[in-house]
Amino acid sequence: MEISLKTDEKKEDQLMEEPSSAKDQIHSGHRQRVKEEYLKSGIENFSDVRALEMLLFYGIQRKDTNPLAHALLDRFGSLQNVFSASVPELTAAGIPEHAAILINLVPGLARKAILEKEEKELKYFKNSGEIGKYIQSCFIADRDERFMIYCLDASLKLLSRKEVSHGVVNKVNVDIRRIAEIALTSKCTSCIVAHNHPDGIPEPSKDDILVTDRIRDALATVGIRLNDHFIVCNDSYYSFAEHSLL
């Protein structure tokens, strides 16, 4: 069985490497060399272009993916923005749909893996920095704005995490009644709400401050405390509690 699997892998590599023109002869064996470099040194030593080029190997056969990797980075400005792009945006940039889905899938899988690990290890929050780091991981590479609620017990143990609403960039409707229902169902004593600003600016708007006050007041009527409201962007967050807005 092991021999058969290795043979299949070699056939697949040969198919992906098979030159379709005289020009492609120059690049014959290139993919295998990049794979060997990855296996030897890891992704840390790859440039953004080389890393993206290698990922595209598995979505595009028989084509030099280096120019496509350059084109994506030029168009979107950074590797982070490439992975935040939607499938339609990627296909509009000239990427085949199956390769665009592959790119779009990567951050979602990474987010699921990180949350699974942190939820197993993190039973209790100790401070706002720990909470902020955890909540940031919930919004990795999100291009759309989402509003989340985190329900806690008296010891600041995380009881549940729920998405309240999901919208397009900068537009998300917050259902305060739903927030209260989720909090009551979880039997929590306090909760935290959070949403992301996909444009990368963590400062709260007037609407953000207003809706926070309404959520706090609504939860208080059912005996639940709103501990904090976090606004998350790519590499930072804003805490309402830390800025004395609660």
PDB file of C-alpha atoms in Angstrom:
ATOM      1  CA  MET A   1       0.000   0.000   0.000  1.00  0.00           C
ATOM      2  CA  GLU A   2       2.802   2.449   0.847  1.00  0.00           C
ATOM      3  CA  ILE A   3       4.485   1.867  -2.522  1.00  0.00           C
ATOM      4  CA  SER A   4       1.223   2.485  -4.322  1.00  0.00           C
ATOM      5  CA  LEU A   5       0.715   5.793  -2.534  1.00  0.00           C
ATOM      6  CA  LYS A   6       4.201   7.003  -3.367  1.00  0.00           C
ATOM      7  CA  THR A   7       3.713   6.006  -7.001  1.00  0.00           C
ATOM      8  CA  ASP A   8       0.476   7.983  -7.127  1.00  0.00           C
ATOM      9  CA  GLU A   9       2.233  11.021  -5.660  1.00  0.00           C
ATOM     10  CA  LYS A  10       4.972  10.810  -8.278  1.00  0.00           C
ATOM     11  CA  LYS A  11       2.405  10.555 -11.063  1.00  0.00           C
ATOM     12  CA  GLU A  12       0.623  13.618  -9.685  1.00  0.00           C
ATOM     13  CA  ASP A  13       3.882  15.570  -9.503  1.00  0.00           C
ATOM     14  CA  GLN A  14       4.714  14.549 -13.049  1.00  0.00           C
ATOM     15  CA  LEU A  15       1.304  15.718 -14.212  1.00  0.00           C
ATOM     16  CA  MET A  16       1.772  19.058 -12.486  1.00  0.00           C
ATOM     17  CA  GLU A  17       5.293  19.390 -13.920  1.00  0.00           C
ATOM     18  CA  GLU A  18       4.599  18.176 -17.447  1.00  0.00           C
ATOM     19  CA  PRO A  19       5.755  20.945 -19.825  1.00  0.00           C
ATOM     20  CA  SER A  20       3.122  22.089 -22.313  1.00  0.00           C
ATOM     21  CA  SER A  21       5.451  24.179 -24.491  1.00  0.00           C
ATOM     22  CA  ALA A  22       9.100  24.859 -25.241  1.00  0.00           C
ATOM     23  CA  LYS A  23       8.938  27.793 -22.863  1.00  0.00           C
ATOM     24  CA  ASP A  24       7.774  25.500 -20.060  1.00  0.00           C
ATOM     25  CA  GLN A  25      10.848  23.324 -20.556  1.00  0.00           C
ATOM     26  CA  ILE A  26      12.839  26.018 -18.774  1.00  0.00           C
ATOM     27  CA  HIS A  27      10.705  25.511 -15.662  1.00  0.00           C
ATOM     28  CA  SER A  28      10.729  21.717 -15.770  1.00  0.00           C
ATOM     29  CA  GLY A  29      11.445  20.429 -12.281  1.00  0.00           C
ATOM     30  CA  HIS A  30      10.888  23.856 -10.700  1.00  0.00           C
ATOM     31  CA  ARG A  31       7.916  22.774  -8.616  1.00  0.00           C
ATOM     32  CA  GLN A  32       9.763  19.810  -7.215  1.00  0.00           C
ATOM     33  CA  ARG A  33      12.706  22.027  -6.284  1.00  0.00           C
ATOM     34  CA  VAL A  34      10.400  24.467  -4.479  1.00  0.00           C
ATOM     35  CA  LYS A  35       8.761  21.580  -2.607  1.00  0.00           C
ATOM     36  CA  GLU A  36      12.151  20.229  -1.565  1.00  0.00           C
ATOM     37  CA  GLU A  37      13.178  23.708  -0.397  1.00  0.00           C
ATOM     38  CA  TYR A  38      10.000  23.898   1.686  1.00  0.00           C
ATOM     39  CA  LEU A  39      10.546  20.454   3.214  1.00  0.00           C
ATOM     40  CA  LYS A  40      14.128  21.362   4.086  1.00  0.00           C
ATOM     41  CA  SER A  41      13.721  24.921   5.383  1.00  0.00           C
ATOM     42  CA  GLY A  42      10.028  25.517   6.069  1.00  0.00           C
ATOM     43  CA  ILE A  43       7.804  28.408   5.062  1.00  0.00           C
ATOM     44  CA  GLU A  44       9.602  30.927   7.301  1.00  0.00           C
ATOM     45  CA  ASN A  45      12.433  31.273   4.791  1.00  0.00           C
ATOM     46  CA  PHE A  46      10.096  31.793   1.833  1.00  0.00           C
ATOM     47  CA  SER A  47       9.302  35.220   0.453  1.00  0.00           C
ATOM     48  CA  ASP A  48       5.621  36.122   0.175  1.00  0.00           C
ATOM     49  CA  VAL A  49       5.810  35.543  -3.572  1.00  0.00           C
ATOM     50  CA  ARG A  50       7.421  32.122  -3.231  1.00  0.00           C
ATOM     51  CA  ALA A  51       4.918  31.018  -0.566  1.00  0.00           C
ATOM     52  CA  LEU A  52       1.946  32.100  -2.684  1.00  0.00           C
ATOM     53  CA  GLU A  53       3.508  30.599  -5.805  1.00  0.00           C
ATOM     54  CA  MET A  54       3.810  27.229  -4.056  1.00  0.00           C
ATOM     55  CA  LEU A  55       0.225  27.303  -2.816  1.00  0.00           C
ATOM     56  CA  LEU A  56      -0.940  27.941  -6.379  1.00  0.00           C
ATOM     57  CA  PHE A  57       0.859  24.754  -7.501  1.00  0.00           C
ATOM     58  CA  TYR A  58      -2.018  22.830  -5.940  1.00  0.00           C
ATOM     59  CA  GLY A  59      -4.735  24.849  -7.648  1.00  0.00           C
ATOM     60  CA  ILE A  60      -3.209  25.346 -11.092  1.00  0.00           C
ATOM     61  CA  GLN A  61      -1.534  22.580 -13.106  1.00  0.00           C
ATOM     62  CA  ARG A  62       0.991  22.893 -15.933  1.00  0.00           C
ATOM     63  CA  LYS A  63       1.513  26.627 -15.556  1.00  0.00           C
ATOM     64  CA  ASP A  64       4.182  28.871 -14.115  1.00  0.00           C
ATOM     65  CA  THR A  65       2.451  30.319 -11.039  1.00  0.00           C
ATOM     66  CA  ASN A  66       5.167  32.831 -10.165  1.00  0.00           C
ATOM     67  CA  PRO A  67       3.728  35.613 -12.375  1.00  0.00           C
ATOM     68  CA  LEU A  68       0.288  34.983 -10.882  1.00  0.00           C
ATOM     69  CA  ALA A  69       1.711  35.258  -7.353  1.00  0.00           C
ATOM     70  CA  HIS A  70       3.347  38.578  -8.270  1.00  0.00           C
ATOM     71  CA  ALA A  71       0.118  39.819  -9.872  1.00  0.00           C
ATOM     72  CA  LEU A  72      -1.940  38.973  -6.782  1.00  0.00           C
ATOM     73  CA  LEU A  73       0.457  40.744  -4.425  1.00  0.00           C
ATOM     74  CA  ASP A  74       0.605  43.776  -6.720  1.00  0.00           C
ATOM     75  CA  ARG A  75      -3.180  43.914  -6.956  1.00  0.00           C
ATOM     76  CA  PHE A  76      -4.034  43.397  -3.287  1.00  0.00           C
ATOM     77  CA  GLY A  77      -0.938  44.956  -1.713  1.00  0.00           C
ATOM     78  CA  SER A  78       0.026  42.240   0.774  1.00  0.00           C
ATOM     79  CA  LEU A  79      -0.187  38.528   1.482  1.00  0.00           C
ATOM     80  CA  GLN A  80      -2.717  39.256   4.224  1.00  0.00           C
ATOM     81  CA  ASN A  81      -4.966  41.101   1.776  1.00  0.00           C
ATOM     82  CA  VAL A  82      -4.722  38.262  -0.740  1.00  0.00           C
ATOM     83  CA  PHE A  83      -6.009  35.808   1.853  1.00  0.00           C
ATOM     84  CA  SER A  84      -8.720  38.254   2.903  1.00  0.00           C
ATOM     85  CA  ALA A  85      -9.997  38.581  -0.673  1.00  0.00           C
ATOM     86  CA  SER A  86     -13.259  36.931  -1.696  1.00  0.00           C
ATOM     87  CA  VAL A  87     -13.465  34.249  -4.372  1.00  0.00           C
ATOM     88  CA  PRO A  88     -15.052  36.680  -6.891  1.00  0.00           C
ATOM     89  CA  GLU A  89     -12.265  39.201  -6.265  1.00  0.00           C
ATOM     90  CA  LEU A  90      -9.623  36.519  -6.835  1.00  0.00           C
ATOM     91  CA  THR A  91     -11.229  35.234 -10.031  1.00  0.00           C
ATOM     92  CA  ALA A  92     -11.503  38.844 -11.254  1.00  0.00           C
ATOM     93  CA  ALA A  93      -7.728  39.009 -10.800  1.00  0.00           C
ATOM     94  CA  GLY A  94      -7.308  36.108 -13.233  1.00  0.00           C
ATOM     95  CA  ILE A  95      -7.170  33.190 -10.785  1.00  0.00           C
ATOM     96  CA  PRO A  96      -9.141  30.041 -11.761  1.00  0.00           C
ATOM     97  CA  GLU A  97     -12.107  29.431  -9.476  1.00  0.00           C
ATOM     98  CA  HIS A  98     -10.743  26.222  -7.891  1.00  0.00           C
ATOM     99  CA  ALA A  99      -7.462  28.004  -7.088  1.00  0.00           C
ATOM    100  CA  ALA A 100      -9.377  31.012  -5.717  1.00  0.00           C
ATOM    101  CA  ILE A 101     -11.360  28.704  -3.435  1.00  0.00           C
ATOM    102  CA  LEU A 102      -8.092  27.158  -2.222  1.00  0.00           C
ATOM    103  CA  ILE A 103      -6.692  30.592  -1.316  1.00  0.00           C
ATOM    104  CA  ASN A 104      -9.955  31.589   0.354  1.00  0.00           C
ATOM    105  CA  LEU A 105     -10.020  28.334   2.328  1.00  0.00           C
ATOM    106  CA  VAL A 106      -6.611  28.813   3.975  1.00  0.00           C
ATOM    107  CA  PRO A 107      -7.475  31.560   6.517  1.00  0.00           C
ATOM    108  CA  GLY A 108     -10.747  29.866   7.428  1.00  0.00           C
ATOM    109  CA  LEU A 109      -8.971  26.611   8.227  1.00  0.00           C
ATOM    110  CA  ALA A 110      -6.268  28.488  10.153  1.00  0.00           C
ATOM    111  CA  ARG A 111      -8.920  30.275  12.221  1.00  0.00           C
ATOM    112  CA  LYS A 112     -10.708  27.006  13.025  1.00  0.00           C
ATOM    113  CA  ALA A 113      -7.447  25.336  14.070  1.00  0.00           C
ATOM    114  CA  ILE A 114      -6.375  28.241  16.290  1.00  0.00           C
ATOM    115  CA  LEU A 115      -9.756  28.475  18.000  1.00  0.00           C
ATOM    116  CA  GLU A 116      -9.889  24.726  18.562  1.00  0.00           C
ATOM    117  CA  LYS A 117      -6.462  24.810  20.212  1.00  0.00           C
ATOM    118  CA  GLU A 118      -7.177  27.884  22.323  1.00  0.00           C
ATOM    119  CA  GLU A 119     -10.590  26.685  23.463  1.00  0.00           C
ATOM    120  CA  LYS A 120      -9.043  23.450  24.721  1.00  0.00           C
ATOM    121  CA  GLU A 121      -6.218  25.208  26.536  1.00  0.00           C
ATOM    122  CA  LEU A 122      -7.882  28.430  27.653  1.00  0.00           C
ATOM    123  CA  LYS A 123     -10.519  27.642  30.273  1.00  0.00           C
ATOM    124  CA  TYR A 124     -10.330  30.886  32.199  1.00  0.00           C
ATOM    125  CA  PHE A 125      -9.424  34.412  31.183  1.00  0.00           C
ATOM    126  CA  LYS A 126      -6.949  36.075  33.537  1.00  0.00           C
ATOM    127  CA  ASN A 127      -6.815  39.603  32.171  1.00  0.00           C
ATOM    128  CA  SER A 128      -7.990  41.844  29.342  1.00  0.00           C
ATOM    129  CA  GLY A 129      -4.822  41.204  27.313  1.00  0.00           C
ATOM    130  CA  GLU A 130      -5.524  37.478  27.310  1.00  0.00           C
ATOM    131  CA  ILE A 131      -9.126  38.103  26.321  1.00  0.00           C
ATOM    132  CA  GLY A 132      -8.088  40.478  23.546  1.00  0.00           C
ATOM    133  CA  LYS A 133      -5.609  37.988  22.099  1.00  0.00           C
ATOM    134  CA  TYR A 134      -8.215  35.235  22.077  1.00  0.00           C
ATOM    135  CA  ILE A 135     -10.870  37.441  20.485  1.00  0.00           C
ATOM    136  CA  GLN A 136      -8.427  38.586  17.797  1.00  0.00           C
ATOM    137  CA  SER A 137      -8.016  34.951  16.767  1.00  0.00           C
ATOM    138  CA  CYS A 138     -11.771  34.742  16.142  1.00  0.00           C
ATOM    139  CA  PHE A 139     -11.546  37.326  13.359  1.00  0.00           C
ATOM    140  CA  ILE A 140      -8.441  36.173  11.459  1.00  0.00           C
ATOM    141  CA  ALA A 141      -8.624  37.339   7.816  1.00  0.00           C
ATOM    142  CA  ASP A 142     -12.324  38.215   8.037  1.00  0.00           C
ATOM    143  CA  ARG A 143     -13.226  40.529   5.191  1.00  0.00           C
ATOM    144  CA  ASP A 144     -16.823  41.011   6.296  1.00  0.00           C
ATOM    145  CA  GLU A 145     -17.834  42.610   9.541  1.00  0.00           C
ATOM    146  CA  ARG A 146     -19.147  40.216  12.216  1.00  0.00           C
ATOM    147  CA  PHE A 147     -20.557  40.793  15.673  1.00  0.00           C
ATOM    148  CA  MET A 148     -19.826  38.156  18.339  1.00  0.00           C
ATOM    149  CA  ILE A 149     -20.824  37.507  21.945  1.00  0.00           C
ATOM    150  CA  TYR A 150     -18.706  35.617  24.500  1.00  0.00           C
ATOM    151  CA  CYS A 151     -20.555  34.333  27.571  1.00  0.00           C
ATOM    152  CA  LEU A 152     -18.645  33.917  30.857  1.00  0.00           C
ATOM    153  CA  ASP A 153     -19.332  32.517  34.298  1.00  0.00           C
ATOM    154  CA  ALA A 154     -18.386  34.172  37.601  1.00  0.00           C
ATOM    155  CA  SER A 155     -14.791  32.879  37.305  1.00  0.00           C
ATOM    156  CA  LEU A 156     -14.423  34.321  33.778  1.00  0.00           C
ATOM    157  CA  LYS A 157     -14.611  30.861  32.260  1.00  0.00           C
ATOM    158  CA  LEU A 158     -15.738  30.916  28.636  1.00  0.00           C
ATOM    159  CA  LEU A 159     -19.116  29.173  28.424  1.00  0.00           C
ATOM    160  CA  SER A 160     -19.957  29.846  24.792  1.00  0.00           C
ATOM    161  CA  ARG A 161     -19.068  31.896  21.722  1.00  0.00           C
ATOM    162  CA  LYS A 162     -21.818  32.868  19.282  1.00  0.00           C
ATOM    163  CA  GLU A 163     -22.052  34.958  16.133  1.00  0.00           C
ATOM    164  CA  VAL A 164     -24.819  37.525  16.498  1.00  0.00           C
ATOM    165  CA  SER A 165     -24.733  38.956  13.000  1.00  0.00           C
ATOM    166  CA  HIS A 166     -22.675  38.954   9.813  1.00  0.00           C
ATOM    167  CA  GLY A 167     -22.588  41.689   7.191  1.00  0.00           C
ATOM    168  CA  VAL A 168     -20.609  43.154   4.328  1.00  0.00           C
ATOM    169  CA  VAL A 169     -17.689  45.490   4.934  1.00  0.00           C
ATOM    170  CA  ASN A 170     -18.600  48.157   7.507  1.00  0.00           C
ATOM    171  CA  LYS A 171     -22.283  47.117   7.622  1.00  0.00           C
ATOM    172  CA  VAL A 172     -23.584  44.797  10.293  1.00  0.00           C
ATOM    173  CA  ASN A 173     -26.917  44.968  12.091  1.00  0.00           C
ATOM    174  CA  VAL A 174     -26.813  44.268  15.815  1.00  0.00           C
ATOM    175  CA  ASP A 175     -29.874  42.507  17.240  1.00  0.00           C
ATOM    176  CA  ILE A 176     -29.819  43.470  20.928  1.00  0.00           C
ATOM    177  CA  ARG A 177     -32.705  41.151  21.765  1.00  0.00           C
ATOM    178  CA  ARG A 178     -30.776  38.228  20.280  1.00  0.00           C
ATOM    179  CA  ILE A 179     -27.733  39.157  22.377  1.00  0.00           C
ATOM    180  CA  ALA A 180     -29.848  39.068  25.524  1.00  0.00           C
ATOM    181  CA  GLU A 181     -31.398  35.726  24.510  1.00  0.00           C
ATOM    182  CA  ILE A 182     -27.980  34.152  23.892  1.00  0.00           C
ATOM    183  CA  ALA A 183     -26.689  35.420  27.227  1.00  0.00           C
ATOM    184  CA  LEU A 184     -29.715  34.107  29.117  1.00  0.00           C
ATOM    185  CA  THR A 185     -29.592  30.712  27.387  1.00  0.00           C
ATOM    186  CA  SER A 186     -25.917  30.291  28.327  1.00  0.00           C
ATOM    187  CA  LYS A 187     -26.743  31.008  31.999  1.00  0.00           C
ATOM    188  CA  CYS A 188     -23.770  33.351  32.156  1.00  0.00           C
ATOM    189  CA  THR A 189     -23.131  36.007  34.770  1.00  0.00           C
ATOM    190  CA  SER A 190     -21.278  38.331  32.409  1.00  0.00           C
ATOM    191  CA  CYS A 191     -20.366  38.597  28.757  1.00  0.00           C
ATOM    192  CA  ILE A 192     -18.154  40.341  26.255  1.00  0.00           C
ATOM    193  CA  VAL A 193     -19.169  41.499  22.806  1.00  0.00           C
ATOM    194  CA  ALA A 194     -16.825  42.080  19.897  1.00  0.00           C
ATOM    195  CA  HIS A 195     -16.876  43.043  16.267  1.00  0.00           C
ATOM    196  CA  ASN A 196     -14.243  43.670  13.641  1.00  0.00           C
ATOM    197  CA  HIS A 197     -13.379  46.646  11.472  1.00  0.00           C
ATOM    198  CA  PRO A 198     -12.093  45.105   8.224  1.00  0.00           C
ATOM    199  CA  ASP A 199     -10.665  48.477   7.131  1.00  0.00           C
ATOM    200  CA  GLY A 200      -8.016  48.099   9.847  1.00  0.00           C
ATOM    201  CA  ILE A 201      -9.044  51.046  12.051  1.00  0.00           C
ATOM    202  CA  PRO A 202      -9.908  49.893  15.610  1.00  0.00           C
ATOM    203  CA  GLU A 203     -11.285  53.214  16.890  1.00  0.00           C
ATOM    204  CA  PRO A 204     -15.007  53.139  17.782  1.00  0.00           C
ATOM    205  CA  SER A 205     -17.550  55.176  15.845  1.00  0.00           C
ATOM    206  CA  LYS A 206     -20.406  57.082  17.471  1.00  0.00           C
ATOM    207  CA  ASP A 207     -22.705  54.209  16.485  1.00  0.00           C
ATOM    208  CA  ASP A 208     -20.334  51.712  18.143  1.00  0.00           C
ATOM    209  CA  ILE A 209     -20.500  53.680  21.401  1.00  0.00           C
ATOM    210  CA  LEU A 210     -24.279  54.022  21.200  1.00  0.00           C
ATOM    211  CA  VAL A 211     -24.933  50.333  20.544  1.00  0.00           C
ATOM    212  CA  THR A 212     -22.552  49.391  23.384  1.00  0.00           C
ATOM    213  CA  ASP A 213     -24.555  51.499  25.820  1.00  0.00           C
ATOM    214  CA  ARG A 214     -27.784  49.871  24.608  1.00  0.00           C
ATOM    215  CA  ILE A 215     -26.342  46.358  24.978  1.00  0.00           C
ATOM    216  CA  ARG A 216     -25.050  47.128  28.473  1.00  0.00           C
ATOM    217  CA  ASP A 217     -28.427  48.477  29.560  1.00  0.00           C
ATOM    218  CA  ALA A 218     -30.370  45.580  28.015  1.00  0.00           C
ATOM    219  CA  LEU A 219     -28.167  42.985  29.717  1.00  0.00           C
ATOM    220  CA  ALA A 220     -28.364  44.814  33.047  1.00  0.00           C
ATOM    221  CA  THR A 221     -32.164  44.439  33.062  1.00  0.00           C
ATOM    222  CA  VAL A 222     -31.738  40.632  33.128  1.00  0.00           C
ATOM    223  CA  GLY A 223     -28.919  40.683  35.704  1.00  0.00           C
ATOM    224  CA  ILE A 224     -25.994  40.136  33.328  1.00  0.00           C
ATOM    225  CA  ARG A 225     -22.943  42.383  33.263  1.00  0.00           C
ATOM    226  CA  LEU A 226     -21.289  43.551  30.038  1.00  0.00           C
ATOM    227  CA  ASN A 227     -17.581  43.308  30.842  1.00  0.00           C
ATOM    228  CA  ASP A 228     -16.188  44.731  27.633  1.00  0.00           C
ATOM    229  CA  HIS A 229     -16.662  45.461  23.959  1.00  0.00           C
ATOM    230  CA  PHE A 230     -13.681  44.773  21.712  1.00  0.00           C
ATOM    231  CA  ILE A 231     -13.176  46.186  18.234  1.00  0.00           C
ATOM    232  CA  VAL A 232     -10.688  44.070  16.308  1.00  0.00           C
ATOM    233  CA  CYS A 233      -8.654  44.956  13.247  1.00  0.00           C
ATOM    234  CA  ASN A 234      -5.805  43.112  11.574  1.00  0.00           C
ATOM    235  CA  ASP A 235      -3.126  43.333  14.261  1.00  0.00           C
ATOM    236  CA  SER A 236      -4.664  45.302  17.110  1.00  0.00           C
ATOM    237  CA  TYR A 237      -7.829  45.807  19.097  1.00  0.00           C
ATOM    238  CA  TYR A 238      -9.689  48.469  21.038  1.00  0.00           C
ATOM    239  CA  SER A 239     -11.143  47.717  24.477  1.00  0.00           C
ATOM    240  CA  PHE A 240     -14.055  49.850  25.675  1.00  0.00           C
ATOM    241  CA  ALA A 241     -13.318  48.872  29.291  1.00  0.00           C
ATOM    242  CA  GLU A 242      -9.682  49.897  29.035  1.00  0.00           C
ATOM    243  CA  HIS A 243     -10.805  53.306  27.698  1.00  0.00           C
ATOM    244  CA  SER A 244     -13.414  53.746  30.454  1.00  0.00           C
ATOM    245  CA  LEU A 245     -16.340  53.588  28.039  1.00  0.00           C
ATOM    246  CA  LEU A 246     -18.274  51.039  30.084  1.00  0.00           C
TER     247      LEU A 246
END
